[in-house]
């Protein structure tokens, strides 16, 4: 394993730094990564100190770190004193895939140096992996790794492949931010915290806003994504009165919708496709219904990417 990793190390480090450099672009501006609150768990009898930070951030680790960097740049985040990176495999089938695990973690390791350059770095890994992993950490510029007990007034960032290991790392009555890769791991950690009596923390999600989702999945071609959705639905695009895209394929102002038409059983229907960086809600519904009436269509179908949770209530209220 050490020989195999040594052969891949230069490529691994270059890949990690390139990915980190690309993700750094997601820490500023309107489309920056952000952690969106999903749930706040509070119990009046929890002895948590005033101002103590306890956060469960759900999302890819590198995106979570990018969101934390954005918070620090905005002056909203708390400085981190310790970073605990647990590289134990998440499953038995991953035990011998050290190189694959590091390939997933490389961008995050590079970003951690931007997030907390002065923090104490505490890596945890299976026996027999210390030598190869130390080479990787040295290549990314981490100082000598340390293992020490955290003071009560420090804030610790916790990252792990196996979310079940985060329960032990999130010390009771301490300040921590735990990054969990997926919703299942977040739910398991939430349950474990409640079972042991930790009942004051918040749960957030990274990548939940439409703009962030679009940047990662549609890149700079949102109009092509809208046309693909229209074609997948089996509709034909209507002639646009104006050019809504730039030569590079980006959407111009006012090009937030794509209209199409279907003909089924002799009945014409209007098809409305929302832009992938918009949330489809009551405003979209009102615009689509008005367009249907003006264009004399008996029906309108709305295709969206991110629907407001109250949309079904608004549809029921209209009784249309």
mmCIF file of C-alpha atoms in Angstrom:
data_model
loop_
_atom_site.group_PDB
_atom_site.id
_atom_site.type_symbol
_atom_site.label_atom_id
_atom_site.label_comp_id
_atom_site.label_asym_id
_atom_site.label_seq_id
_atom_site.Cartn_x
_atom_site.Cartn_y
_atom_site.Cartn_z
ATOM 1 C CA UNK A 1 0.000 0.000 0.000
ATOM 2 C CA UNK A 2 2.837 2.412 0.833
ATOM 3 C CA UNK A 3 4.484 1.798 -2.543
ATOM 4 C CA UNK A 4 1.215 2.233 -4.393
ATOM 5 C CA UNK A 5 0.491 5.460 -2.542
ATOM 6 C CA UNK A 6 3.978 6.830 -3.170
ATOM 7 C CA UNK A 7 3.455 6.303 -6.881
ATOM 8 C CA UNK A 8 0.169 8.220 -6.786
ATOM 9 C CA UNK A 9 1.216 10.918 -4.333
ATOM 10 C CA UNK A 10 2.315 13.656 -6.814
ATOM 11 C CA UNK A 11 -0.847 13.261 -8.878
ATOM 12 C CA UNK A 12 -2.971 13.126 -5.729
ATOM 13 C CA UNK A 13 -1.520 16.349 -4.328
ATOM 14 C CA UNK A 14 -1.822 18.222 -7.642
ATOM 15 C CA UNK A 15 -5.436 17.053 -8.020
ATOM 16 C CA UNK A 16 -6.264 18.108 -4.479
ATOM 17 C CA UNK A 17 -4.764 21.561 -4.870
ATOM 18 C CA UNK A 18 -6.474 22.153 -8.214
ATOM 19 C CA UNK A 19 -9.834 21.109 -6.787
ATOM 20 C CA UNK A 20 -9.246 23.306 -3.751
ATOM 21 C CA UNK A 21 -8.373 26.266 -5.956
ATOM 22 C CA UNK A 22 -11.611 25.786 -7.902
ATOM 23 C CA UNK A 23 -13.624 25.480 -4.694
ATOM 24 C CA UNK A 24 -12.032 28.668 -3.338
ATOM 25 C CA UNK A 25 -13.997 30.508 -6.024
ATOM 26 C CA UNK A 26 -17.125 29.334 -4.198
ATOM 27 C CA UNK A 27 -16.260 31.272 -1.036
ATOM 28 C CA UNK A 28 -17.025 34.791 -2.295
ATOM 29 C CA UNK A 29 -19.727 36.624 -4.160
ATOM 30 C CA UNK A 30 -23.440 36.037 -4.619
ATOM 31 C CA UNK A 31 -23.007 32.361 -5.441
ATOM 32 C CA UNK A 32 -20.803 31.473 -2.488
ATOM 33 C CA UNK A 33 -21.305 28.234 -0.617
ATOM 34 C CA UNK A 34 -23.420 28.637 2.493
ATOM 35 C CA UNK A 35 -24.773 26.465 5.253
ATOM 36 C CA UNK A 36 -28.580 26.682 5.259
ATOM 37 C CA UNK A 37 -30.284 25.980 8.638
ATOM 38 C CA UNK A 38 -32.603 22.974 8.613
ATOM 39 C CA UNK A 39 -33.321 22.325 12.299
ATOM 40 C CA UNK A 40 -32.442 23.726 15.702
ATOM 41 C CA UNK A 41 -32.525 21.334 18.660
ATOM 42 C CA UNK A 42 -32.765 23.128 22.010
ATOM 43 C CA UNK A 43 -33.601 21.793 25.456
ATOM 44 C CA UNK A 44 -33.983 24.193 28.387
ATOM 45 C CA UNK A 45 -32.160 21.866 30.800
ATOM 46 C CA UNK A 46 -29.086 21.376 28.585
ATOM 47 C CA UNK A 47 -26.069 22.806 30.469
ATOM 48 C CA UNK A 48 -24.477 24.175 27.296
ATOM 49 C CA UNK A 49 -22.667 27.455 27.874
ATOM 50 C CA UNK A 50 -23.839 30.702 26.351
ATOM 51 C CA UNK A 51 -22.405 31.162 22.869
ATOM 52 C CA UNK A 52 -21.158 27.569 22.624
ATOM 53 C CA UNK A 53 -21.084 26.414 19.007
ATOM 54 C CA UNK A 54 -22.525 23.019 18.120
ATOM 55 C CA UNK A 55 -23.252 22.494 14.448
ATOM 56 C CA UNK A 56 -23.996 19.495 12.237
ATOM 57 C CA UNK A 57 -23.204 20.530 8.656
ATOM 58 C CA UNK A 58 -24.455 18.081 6.037
ATOM 59 C CA UNK A 59 -22.739 17.965 2.645
ATOM 60 C CA UNK A 60 -19.570 16.944 0.855
ATOM 61 C CA UNK A 61 -16.639 17.717 3.221
ATOM 62 C CA UNK A 62 -14.877 20.028 0.757
ATOM 63 C CA UNK A 63 -18.093 22.010 0.195
ATOM 64 C CA UNK A 64 -18.657 22.241 3.952
ATOM 65 C CA UNK A 65 -15.149 23.639 4.449
ATOM 66 C CA UNK A 66 -15.709 26.094 1.560
ATOM 67 C CA UNK A 67 -18.887 27.300 3.296
ATOM 68 C CA UNK A 68 -16.987 27.779 6.574
ATOM 69 C CA UNK A 69 -14.291 29.760 4.731
ATOM 70 C CA UNK A 70 -17.030 31.961 3.251
ATOM 71 C CA UNK A 71 -18.432 32.582 6.748
ATOM 72 C CA UNK A 72 -15.035 33.675 8.042
ATOM 73 C CA UNK A 73 -14.622 36.032 5.094
ATOM 74 C CA UNK A 74 -18.048 37.502 5.834
ATOM 75 C CA UNK A 75 -17.092 37.922 9.486
ATOM 76 C CA UNK A 76 -19.784 35.484 10.675
ATOM 77 C CA UNK A 77 -17.810 32.354 11.565
ATOM 78 C CA UNK A 78 -15.938 31.488 14.728
ATOM 79 C CA UNK A 79 -12.200 30.733 14.456
ATOM 80 C CA UNK A 80 -11.269 27.081 14.769
ATOM 81 C CA UNK A 81 -8.652 25.894 17.253
ATOM 82 C CA UNK A 82 -8.523 22.183 16.390
ATOM 83 C CA UNK A 83 -9.180 20.104 13.305
ATOM 84 C CA UNK A 84 -9.853 16.394 13.799
ATOM 85 C CA UNK A 85 -9.729 14.363 10.590
ATOM 86 C CA UNK A 86 -10.732 10.725 11.041
ATOM 87 C CA UNK A 87 -9.664 8.681 8.021
ATOM 88 C CA UNK A 88 -10.935 5.314 9.173
ATOM 89 C CA UNK A 89 -12.817 3.619 6.293
ATOM 90 C CA UNK A 90 -16.594 3.873 6.287
ATOM 91 C CA UNK A 91 -17.033 0.179 5.415
ATOM 92 C CA UNK A 92 -15.209 -3.128 5.331
ATOM 93 C CA UNK A 93 -14.932 -3.013 1.535
ATOM 94 C CA UNK A 94 -12.977 0.242 1.829
ATOM 95 C CA UNK A 95 -10.365 -1.064 4.268
ATOM 96 C CA UNK A 96 -7.617 -1.522 1.674
ATOM 97 C CA UNK A 97 -8.498 1.500 -0.492
ATOM 98 C CA UNK A 98 -6.301 4.091 1.203
ATOM 99 C CA UNK A 99 -5.401 5.804 -2.074
ATOM 100 C CA UNK A 100 -9.081 6.057 -3.063
ATOM 101 C CA UNK A 101 -10.023 7.491 0.321
ATOM 102 C CA UNK A 102 -7.258 10.092 0.120
ATOM 103 C CA UNK A 103 -8.326 11.034 -3.412
ATOM 104 C CA UNK A 104 -11.748 11.915 -1.995
ATOM 105 C CA UNK A 105 -10.240 13.850 0.897
ATOM 106 C CA UNK A 106 -7.421 15.641 -0.962
ATOM 107 C CA UNK A 107 -9.411 18.809 -1.899
ATOM 108 C CA UNK A 108 -10.729 19.066 1.659
ATOM 109 C CA UNK A 109 -7.248 18.680 3.184
ATOM 110 C CA UNK A 110 -5.960 21.473 0.960
ATOM 111 C CA UNK A 111 -8.887 23.750 1.907
ATOM 112 C CA UNK A 112 -8.372 23.128 5.611
ATOM 113 C CA UNK A 113 -5.064 24.969 5.377
ATOM 114 C CA UNK A 114 -7.004 28.025 4.146
ATOM 115 C CA UNK A 115 -9.690 27.675 6.792
ATOM 116 C CA UNK A 116 -7.554 27.160 9.899
ATOM 117 C CA UNK A 117 -3.821 27.527 9.202
ATOM 118 C CA UNK A 118 -2.966 27.862 12.909
ATOM 119 C CA UNK A 119 -5.254 25.134 14.214
ATOM 120 C CA UNK A 120 -3.954 22.008 15.909
ATOM 121 C CA UNK A 121 -4.279 19.162 13.415
ATOM 122 C CA UNK A 122 -5.295 15.810 14.901
ATOM 123 C CA UNK A 123 -5.441 13.003 12.312
ATOM 124 C CA UNK A 124 -6.886 9.615 13.199
ATOM 125 C CA UNK A 125 -6.331 6.550 11.052
ATOM 126 C CA UNK A 126 -6.013 2.748 11.266
ATOM 127 C CA UNK A 127 -2.827 1.121 12.433
ATOM 128 C CA UNK A 128 -0.300 0.647 9.643
ATOM 129 C CA UNK A 129 -1.259 3.804 7.710
ATOM 130 C CA UNK A 130 0.734 6.359 9.703
ATOM 131 C CA UNK A 131 3.799 6.374 7.402
ATOM 132 C CA UNK A 132 1.987 6.880 4.055
ATOM 133 C CA UNK A 133 -0.467 9.377 5.544
ATOM 134 C CA UNK A 134 2.280 11.461 7.119
ATOM 135 C CA UNK A 135 3.834 11.819 3.650
ATOM 136 C CA UNK A 136 0.506 13.120 2.336
ATOM 137 C CA UNK A 137 0.081 15.610 5.184
ATOM 138 C CA UNK A 138 3.658 16.841 4.698
ATOM 139 C CA UNK A 139 2.980 17.309 0.965
ATOM 140 C CA UNK A 140 -0.038 19.494 1.755
ATOM 141 C CA UNK A 141 2.029 21.602 4.137
ATOM 142 C CA UNK A 142 0.522 20.607 7.448
ATOM 143 C CA UNK A 143 2.797 21.106 10.450
ATOM 144 C CA UNK A 144 3.818 18.211 12.655
ATOM 145 C CA UNK A 145 0.660 16.382 13.671
ATOM 146 C CA UNK A 146 -0.312 16.571 17.292
ATOM 147 C CA UNK A 147 -2.531 14.653 19.689
ATOM 148 C CA UNK A 148 -3.583 16.651 22.704
ATOM 149 C CA UNK A 149 -6.644 17.172 24.842
ATOM 150 C CA UNK A 150 -8.773 20.085 23.736
ATOM 151 C CA UNK A 151 -9.365 22.876 26.204
ATOM 152 C CA UNK A 152 -12.981 23.589 27.075
ATOM 153 C CA UNK A 153 -12.928 26.985 25.392
ATOM 154 C CA UNK A 154 -11.713 25.720 21.995
ATOM 155 C CA UNK A 155 -13.807 25.076 18.904
ATOM 156 C CA UNK A 156 -13.088 21.837 17.048
ATOM 157 C CA UNK A 157 -13.881 20.965 13.434
ATOM 158 C CA UNK A 158 -14.725 17.269 13.056
ATOM 159 C CA UNK A 159 -14.520 15.379 9.765
ATOM 160 C CA UNK A 160 -14.774 11.647 9.110
ATOM 161 C CA UNK A 161 -15.577 9.140 6.380
ATOM 162 C CA UNK A 162 -17.556 7.090 8.898
ATOM 163 C CA UNK A 163 -20.213 9.353 10.464
ATOM 164 C CA UNK A 164 -20.708 6.973 13.398
ATOM 165 C CA UNK A 165 -17.218 7.848 14.663
ATOM 166 C CA UNK A 166 -18.169 11.512 14.998
ATOM 167 C CA UNK A 167 -20.301 10.807 18.073
ATOM 168 C CA UNK A 168 -17.228 10.077 20.183
ATOM 169 C CA UNK A 169 -15.294 12.968 18.658
ATOM 170 C CA UNK A 170 -18.067 15.494 19.455
ATOM 171 C CA UNK A 171 -17.314 15.849 23.148
ATOM 172 C CA UNK A 172 -20.200 16.668 25.493
ATOM 173 C CA UNK A 173 -20.536 20.324 26.479
ATOM 174 C CA UNK A 174 -17.712 21.312 24.109
ATOM 175 C CA UNK A 175 -17.771 23.586 21.067
ATOM 176 C CA UNK A 176 -17.599 21.711 17.747
ATOM 177 C CA UNK A 177 -18.632 21.740 14.107
ATOM 178 C CA UNK A 178 -19.198 18.259 12.666
ATOM 179 C CA UNK A 179 -19.232 17.810 8.880
ATOM 180 C CA UNK A 180 -21.294 14.831 7.712
ATOM 181 C CA UNK A 181 -21.154 13.629 4.126
ATOM 182 C CA UNK A 182 -24.824 12.708 3.582
ATOM 183 C CA UNK A 183 -28.303 12.937 5.099
ATOM 184 C CA UNK A 184 -28.227 9.355 6.415
ATOM 185 C CA UNK A 185 -25.042 10.010 8.375
ATOM 186 C CA UNK A 186 -26.465 13.285 9.671
ATOM 187 C CA UNK A 187 -29.616 11.517 10.919
ATOM 188 C CA UNK A 188 -27.540 8.828 12.656
ATOM 189 C CA UNK A 189 -25.320 11.412 14.374
ATOM 190 C CA UNK A 190 -28.376 13.427 15.424
ATOM 191 C CA UNK A 191 -29.921 10.336 17.006
ATOM 192 C CA UNK A 192 -26.716 9.390 18.833
ATOM 193 C CA UNK A 193 -26.305 12.892 20.239
ATOM 194 C CA UNK A 194 -29.854 12.940 21.574
ATOM 195 C CA UNK A 195 -29.490 9.484 23.111
ATOM 196 C CA UNK A 196 -26.440 10.521 25.096
ATOM 197 C CA UNK A 197 -28.079 13.745 26.317
ATOM 198 C CA UNK A 198 -26.657 16.395 23.986
ATOM 199 C CA UNK A 199 -29.803 18.344 23.211
ATOM 200 C CA UNK A 200 -28.546 21.729 22.024
ATOM 201 C CA UNK A 201 -27.251 21.864 18.448
ATOM 202 C CA UNK A 202 -28.269 22.994 14.990
ATOM 203 C CA UNK A 203 -28.377 21.079 11.716
ATOM 204 C CA UNK A 204 -27.452 22.810 8.466
ATOM 205 C CA UNK A 205 -27.096 21.761 4.851
ATOM 206 C CA UNK A 206 -24.536 22.917 2.303
ATOM 207 C CA UNK A 207 -25.543 23.102 -1.344
ATOM 208 C CA UNK A 208 -29.258 23.490 -0.634
ATOM 209 C CA UNK A 209 -29.710 26.849 -2.368
ATOM 210 C CA UNK A 210 -30.642 26.791 -6.067
ATOM 211 C CA UNK A 211 -27.660 28.922 -7.126
ATOM 212 C CA UNK A 212 -25.161 26.555 -5.510
ATOM 213 C CA UNK A 213 -26.855 23.477 -6.951
ATOM 214 C CA UNK A 214 -26.881 25.011 -10.434
ATOM 215 C CA UNK A 215 -23.231 26.014 -10.319
ATOM 216 C CA UNK A 216 -22.169 22.452 -9.570
ATOM 217 C CA UNK A 217 -24.633 20.599 -11.836
ATOM 218 C CA UNK A 218 -25.347 22.940 -14.751
ATOM 219 C CA UNK A 219 -22.103 24.954 -14.584
ATOM 220 C CA UNK A 220 -22.294 27.910 -16.991
ATOM 221 C CA UNK A 221 -24.903 26.287 -19.254
ATOM 222 C CA UNK A 222 -28.262 26.725 -17.474
ATOM 223 C CA UNK A 223 -30.126 27.342 -20.749
ATOM 224 C CA UNK A 224 -28.914 24.028 -22.156
ATOM 225 C CA UNK A 225 -30.181 22.351 -19.003
ATOM 226 C CA UNK A 226 -33.585 23.992 -19.506
ATOM 227 C CA UNK A 227 -33.743 22.800 -23.120
ATOM 228 C CA UNK A 228 -32.768 19.297 -21.984
ATOM 229 C CA UNK A 229 -35.622 19.285 -19.473
ATOM 230 C CA UNK A 230 -38.062 20.440 -22.147
ATOM 231 C CA UNK A 231 -36.908 17.713 -24.534
ATOM 232 C CA UNK A 232 -37.094 15.061 -21.816
ATOM 233 C CA UNK A 233 -40.708 16.036 -21.212
ATOM 234 C CA UNK A 234 -41.431 15.607 -24.925
ATOM 235 C CA UNK A 235 -42.231 19.235 -25.633
ATOM 236 C CA UNK A 236 -41.169 21.464 -28.516
ATOM 237 C CA UNK A 237 -39.606 24.833 -27.685
ATOM 238 C CA UNK A 238 -41.579 27.892 -28.746
ATOM 239 C CA UNK A 239 -39.880 30.628 -30.718
ATOM 240 C CA UNK A 240 -38.275 33.139 -28.356
ATOM 241 C CA UNK A 241 -38.835 36.823 -29.180
ATOM 242 C CA UNK A 242 -35.317 37.717 -28.042
ATOM 243 C CA UNK A 243 -31.937 36.097 -27.638
ATOM 244 C CA UNK A 244 -31.775 35.000 -23.992
ATOM 245 C CA UNK A 245 -28.236 33.617 -23.975
ATOM 246 C CA UNK A 246 -24.761 35.014 -24.366
ATOM 247 C CA UNK A 247 -22.328 33.487 -26.893
ATOM 248 C CA UNK A 248 -20.891 31.468 -23.992
ATOM 249 C CA UNK A 249 -24.288 29.957 -23.193
ATOM 250 C CA UNK A 250 -25.049 31.935 -20.051
ATOM 251 C CA UNK A 251 -28.558 33.195 -19.422
ATOM 252 C CA UNK A 252 -29.197 36.878 -20.045
ATOM 253 C CA UNK A 253 -31.358 39.006 -17.771
ATOM 254 C CA UNK A 254 -34.986 38.149 -18.429
ATOM 255 C CA UNK A 255 -34.167 34.682 -19.701
ATOM 256 C CA UNK A 256 -35.346 32.954 -16.522
ATOM 257 C CA UNK A 257 -37.959 30.832 -18.286
ATOM 258 C CA UNK A 258 -38.185 28.588 -21.341
ATOM 259 C CA UNK A 259 -41.564 27.967 -22.988
ATOM 260 C CA UNK A 260 -42.607 24.925 -24.970
ATOM 261 C CA UNK A 261 -45.677 23.212 -26.285
ATOM 262 C CA UNK A 262 -47.046 19.688 -26.374
ATOM 263 C CA UNK A 263 -49.840 18.245 -28.515
ATOM 264 C CA UNK A 264 -51.452 15.144 -27.053
ATOM 265 C CA UNK A 265 -54.768 13.706 -28.195
ATOM 266 C CA UNK A 266 -55.373 16.892 -30.142
ATOM 267 C CA UNK A 267 -55.008 19.115 -27.051
ATOM 268 C CA UNK A 268 -52.327 21.808 -26.975
ATOM 269 C CA UNK A 269 -50.615 22.418 -23.623
ATOM 270 C CA UNK A 270 -48.146 25.089 -22.596
ATOM 271 C CA UNK A 271 -44.962 23.892 -20.908
ATOM 272 C CA UNK A 272 -43.114 26.311 -18.638
ATOM 273 C CA UNK A 273 -39.510 25.483 -17.637
ATOM 274 C CA UNK A 274 -38.048 27.434 -14.741
ATOM 275 C CA UNK A 275 -34.328 28.237 -14.654
ATOM 276 C CA UNK A 276 -32.276 25.784 -12.559
ATOM 277 C CA UNK A 277 -31.106 28.538 -10.201
ATOM 278 C CA UNK A 278 -34.665 29.596 -9.299
ATOM 279 C CA UNK A 279 -37.029 28.261 -6.671
ATOM 280 C CA UNK A 280 -40.418 27.452 -8.134
ATOM 281 C CA UNK A 281 -43.138 28.952 -5.964
ATOM 282 C CA UNK A 282 -46.288 31.060 -6.024
ATOM 283 C CA UNK A 283 -44.756 33.797 -8.191
ATOM 284 C CA UNK A 284 -43.871 31.284 -10.904
ATOM 285 C CA UNK A 285 -47.326 29.729 -10.662
ATOM 286 C CA UNK A 286 -49.028 33.098 -11.129
ATOM 287 C CA UNK A 287 -46.856 33.982 -14.130
ATOM 288 C CA UNK A 288 -47.441 30.601 -15.780
ATOM 289 C CA UNK A 289 -51.225 30.772 -15.312
ATOM 290 C CA UNK A 290 -51.303 34.309 -16.728
ATOM 291 C CA UNK A 291 -49.266 33.217 -19.754
ATOM 292 C CA UNK A 292 -51.597 30.264 -20.281
ATOM 293 C CA UNK A 293 -54.643 32.543 -20.302
ATOM 294 C CA UNK A 294 -53.052 35.147 -22.587
ATOM 295 C CA UNK A 295 -51.910 32.494 -25.065
ATOM 296 C CA UNK A 296 -55.263 30.629 -24.907
ATOM 297 C CA UNK A 297 -53.902 27.277 -23.754
ATOM 298 C CA UNK A 298 -56.280 24.962 -21.850
ATOM 299 C CA UNK A 299 -53.457 23.611 -19.674
ATOM 300 C CA UNK A 300 -50.008 24.610 -18.451
ATOM 301 C CA UNK A 301 -47.296 22.299 -17.101
ATOM 302 C CA UNK A 302 -44.555 23.764 -14.903
ATOM 303 C CA UNK A 303 -41.164 22.046 -14.856
ATOM 304 C CA UNK A 304 -38.912 23.133 -12.010
ATOM 305 C CA UNK A 305 -35.740 22.094 -10.221
ATOM 306 C CA UNK A 306 -36.360 23.390 -6.688
ATOM 307 C CA UNK A 307 -39.948 23.604 -5.477
ATOM 308 C CA UNK A 308 -41.136 25.698 -2.541
ATOM 309 C CA UNK A 309 -42.603 23.430 0.169
ATOM 310 C CA UNK A 310 -45.857 25.447 0.151
ATOM 311 C CA UNK A 311 -46.509 25.022 -3.587
ATOM 312 C CA UNK A 312 -49.004 22.179 -3.092
ATOM 313 C CA UNK A 313 -51.038 24.379 -0.732
ATOM 314 C CA UNK A 314 -51.071 27.184 -3.277
ATOM 315 C CA UNK A 315 -52.263 24.784 -5.969
ATOM 316 C CA UNK A 316 -55.043 23.522 -3.701
ATOM 317 C CA UNK A 317 -56.101 27.103 -2.876
ATOM 318 C CA UNK A 318 -56.494 27.918 -6.571
ATOM 319 C CA UNK A 319 -58.673 24.834 -7.167
ATOM 320 C CA UNK A 320 -57.738 25.123 -10.871
#
